[in-house]
C-alpha positions in Angstrom: 9.6 -9.0 7.2 10.5 -6.2 4.9 8.5 -5.4 1.8 9.5 -7.8 -0.9 10.6 -6.7 -4.4 7.8 -8.8 -6.1 4.5 -10.3 -4.8 2.6 -13.4 -5.8 -1.1 -12.6 -6.4 -3.7 -15.2 -5.6 -6.9 -13.8 -7.3 -8.9 -16.2 -9.5 -7.1 -19.3 -8.4 -10.1 -21.1 -6.8 -9.3 -24.7 -5.9 -5.8 -24.5 -7.3 -4.8 -21.8 -4.7 -3.2 -24.0 -2.2 -1.0 -25.8 -4.6 0.0 -22.7 -6.5 0.9 -20.7 -3.3 3.1 -23.6 -2.2 4.8 -23.7 -5.6 5.3 -19.9 -5.6 6.9 -19.9 -2.1 9.1 -22.9 -2.8 10.2 -21.2 -6.0 11.3 -18.2 -3.9 8.4 -15.8 -3.5 8.1 -14.4 0.0 5.2 -11.9 -0.6 1.7 -13.2 -0.9 -1.3 -11.0 -1.8 -4.9 -12.1 -1.1 -8.3 -10.8 0.1 -11.2 -11.8 2.3 -13.4 -12.0 -0.8 -14.5 -15.5 -1.9 -15.9 -14.0 -5.1 -12.4 -13.6 -6.4 -10.0 -15.1 -3.8 -9.7 -18.1 -1.6 -7.9 -16.7 1.4 -8.6 -19.8 3.4 -6.8 -21.9 0.8 -3.8 -19.6 1.0 -3.9 -20.4 4.7 -3.9 -24.1 4.0 -0.8 -23.6 1.9 0.9 -21.7 4.7 0.2 -24.6 7.1 1.8 -27.1 4.6 4.8 -24.8 4.1 5.3 -24.5 7.8 5.7 -28.3 7.8 8.4 -27.8 5.3 10.3 -25.4 7.6 9.0 -22.1 6.1 7.7 -20.0 9.0 5.3 -17.2 9.1 8.1 -14.8 9.8 9.7 -15.7 6.4 6.7 -14.3 4.6 5.0 -11.0 3.8 1.3 -11.5 4.0 -1.1 -8.9 2.6 -4.9 -9.1 2.5 -7.9 -6.7 2.1 -11.2 -5.6 3.4 -13.8 -5.6 0.6 -17.2 -3.8 0.8 -20.5 -5.7 0.4 -20.9 -4.7 -3.2 -17.6 -6.5 -4.1 -18.7 -9.7 -2.3 -20.9 -12.6 -3.3 -23.2 -14.4 -0.8 -20.2 -15.7 1.2 -19.5 -12.6 3.1 -17.0 -12.6 6.0 -18.9 -10.2 8.1 -22.5 -9.0 8.9 -23.4 -6.8 6.0 -25.8 -4.9 8.2 -23.1 -3.9 10.7 -21.5 -0.5 10.6 -18.3 -0.3 8.5 -15.9 -0.2 11.4 -17.4 -3.5 12.7 -17.2 -5.0 9.2 -13.5 -4.2 8.9 -12.8 -5.6 12.4 -14.8 -8.8 11.6 -13.2 -9.2 8.2 -9.7 -8.7 9.6 -10.3 -11.2 12.5 -11.6 -13.7 10.0 -8.5 -13.1 7.8 -6.2 -13.9 10.7 -8.1 -17.2 11.2 -7.9 -18.0 7.5 -4.2 -17.4 7.4 -3.3 -19.0 10.7 -1.5 -15.9 12.0 -1.9 -13.2 14.6 -0.7 -10.3 12.4 -0.5 -9.1 8.8 2.3 -7.3 7.1 -0.1 -5.2 5.0 -3.9 -4.6 5.0 -5.7 -2.8 2.3 -9.0 -1.2 1.7 -9.9 -3.1 -1.5 -11.3 0.0 -3.1 -13.1 3.2 -2.1 -16.9 2.9 -2.0 -17.3 5.1 -5.0 -15.2 6.4 -7.9 -15.4 10.0 -6.6 -13.6 11.0 -3.4 -13.4 9.4 0.0 -16.9 8.8 1.4 -18.0 8.7 5.0 -18.1 4.9 4.7 -14.5 5.0 3.6 -13.4 7.2 6.5 -15.2 4.8 8.9 -13.4 1.8 7.4 -10.1 3.6 7.3 -10.4 4.6 11.0 -10.8 1.0 11.9 -7.8 0.1 9.8 -5.8 2.9 11.5 -6.6 1.3 14.9 -5.6 -2.1 13.6 -2.2 -0.7 12.6 -1.8 1.1 15.9 -2.5 -2.1 17.8 0.3 -3.8 15.9 -2.0 -6.3 14.2 -1.0 -5.0 10.7 2.3 -3.4 10.0 1.1 -1.4 7.0 -2.3 -0.1 5.8 -3.1 1.0 2.3 -5.7 1.2 -0.4 -6.3 -0.5 -3.7 -8.1 0.6 -6.9 -7.9 4.3 -6.0 -7.5 7.3 -8.2 -5.1 10.2 -7.6 -7.8 12.4 -5.9 -8.7 9.6 -3.5 -5.0 8.8 -2.6 -4.3 12.5 -2.2 -7.4 13.0 0.1 -6.4 10.1 2.2 -2.9 11.5 2.6 -4.2 15.0 3.4 -6.9 14.0 5.9 -6.1 10.6 7.4 -4.6 10.3 10.8 -2.4 7.5 9.5 -1.6 8.0 5.8 -1.6 5.1 3.4 1.7 3.3 3.3 0.9 1.4 0.1 -1.3 1.8 -3.0 -2.2 -1.1 -5.2 -3.6 -0.4 -8.7 -4.1 -2.0 -12.1 -1.6 -0.6 -14.5 -2.5 0.3 -18.1 0.2 1.4 -20.5 -2.3 3.7 -22.3 -2.6 5.6 -19.0 1.2 6.0 -18.6 1.3 2.9 -16.3 -1.0 4.8 -13.8 1.5 7.7 -14.0 -0.4 10.2 -11.9 -0.9 7.9 -8.9 2.5 6.2 -9.3 4.4 9.5 -9.3 2.4 10.8 -6.4 3.3 7.7 -4.4 7.0 8.0 -5.3 7.0 11.6 -4.2 5.3 10.8 -0.8 7.3 7.6 -0.1 4.3 5.3 -0.5 4.9 1.8 -1.9 3.2 1.6 -5.3 2.1 -1.9 -6.2 1.0 -2.7 -9.8 -1.1 -5.6 -11.0 -2.3 -6.8 -14.4 1.0 -5.6 -15.8 0.9 -8.2 -18.5 -2.8 -9.1 -19.0 -3.9 -5.4 -19.2 -1.2 -4.6 -21.8 -1.3 -7.0 -24.7 -0.2 -4.2 -27.1 3.1 -4.0 -25.1 3.6 -7.7 -24.6 3.3 -8.3 -28.3 5.2 -5.3 -29.5 8.2 -5.9 -31.8 10.4 -3.5 -29.8 9.7 -5.4 -26.6 10.4 -8.7 -28.4 13.7 -7.2 -29.6 14.7 -6.1 -26.1 13.9 -9.6 -24.8 16.0 -11.2 -27.5 19.0 -8.9 -26.8 18.8 -9.5 -23.0 18.1 -13.2 -23.5 15.1 -12.7 -21.4 11.4 -13.5 -21.7 8.9 -10.7 -22.7 7.3 -11.1 -19.2 10.7 -10.5 -17.6 11.2 -7.4 -19.6 7.8 -5.9 -18.8 8.1 -6.7 -15.1 11.7 -5.3 -15.0 10.4 -2.2 -16.7 7.8 -1.9 -14.0 10.4 -2.1 -11.2 12.6 0.5 -12.9 9.8 3.1 -13.0 9.0 2.5 -9.4 6.4 -0.2 -9.4 6.4 -3.2 -7.0 5.0 -5.8 -9.4 2.4 -8.4 -8.6 2.4 -11.6 -10.7 -0.2 -14.3 -10.6 1.4 -16.8 -13.0 0.3 -20.5 -12.6 3.4 -21.8 -14.4 6.3 -23.0 -12.1 8.8 -22.1 -14.8 7.4 -18.6 -15.1 7.5 -18.2 -11.3 11.2 -18.8 -11.5 11.5 -16.4 -14.4 9.6 -13.7 -12.6 11.9 -14.0 -9.6 15.0 -13.5 -11.8 14.1 -10.0 -13.0 16.5 -8.7 -10.4 19.3 -9.9 -12.6 18.0 -7.9 -15.6 18.7 -4.2 -16.2 17.0 -2.2 -19.0 18.8 0.8 -20.5 17.3 4.2 -20.4 16.5 3.8 -24.1 14.7 0.5 -23.4 12.6 2.2 -20.7 11.8 5.1 -23.1 10.9 2.7 -25.9 8.4 0.7 -23.7 6.9 3.9 -22.4 6.4 5.1 -26.0 4.5 2.1 -27.2 1.2 3.3 -25.7 
């Protein structure tokens, strides 16, 4: 399965996860993002949806599945590994549990949910990354990457890792140039840059008169304009909409094209 052009995110869905994942895939999404972190995700409910979709003729091979290893500090009491184990063992245990949750024997992408601190790559991170490198080499995950990482951390991984990150997933704030520093580094080094919270983190863009005018001119929704803008500046967007109509809308952004002036206008808002 190749990397899709848009991914459906499953955070904060709780008991609605199964139904929403089914609706998203039936609508046309082939990329699903989750994490083995019951505090914010129900990866097991994603797996329930995948079983039901299989019964509808949608096979594992039709989908791009991405999950994450999350450190103890990001978990609640429902941890998918022994928190007293070394970090490599935690990664391997979490990954094995993810495969069980998703009823699969491989992932398309597996991410470190975030470095252990905001400064640099720690020894814990290197131990976790080494375990992820081994999972990739074994063929159990086709890509490895990192989420919630700053430019120095992404650069350090690229400079020192045996297997460099293949994807980076970050929250995108317009006031920070849509994560410009990390995004442009990824583009320069052929790393897939995934952006989330494109709408929820940027209300000043979503409600801006210039964006509303662009949407009217293109006969598109504001969400479509923002997501298309993201694609045109090199972002693979994640969307977590719970509205079936919005799911269809989000998938149709491939049929929209912003002019250079439109892109500049949206950039200039923040």
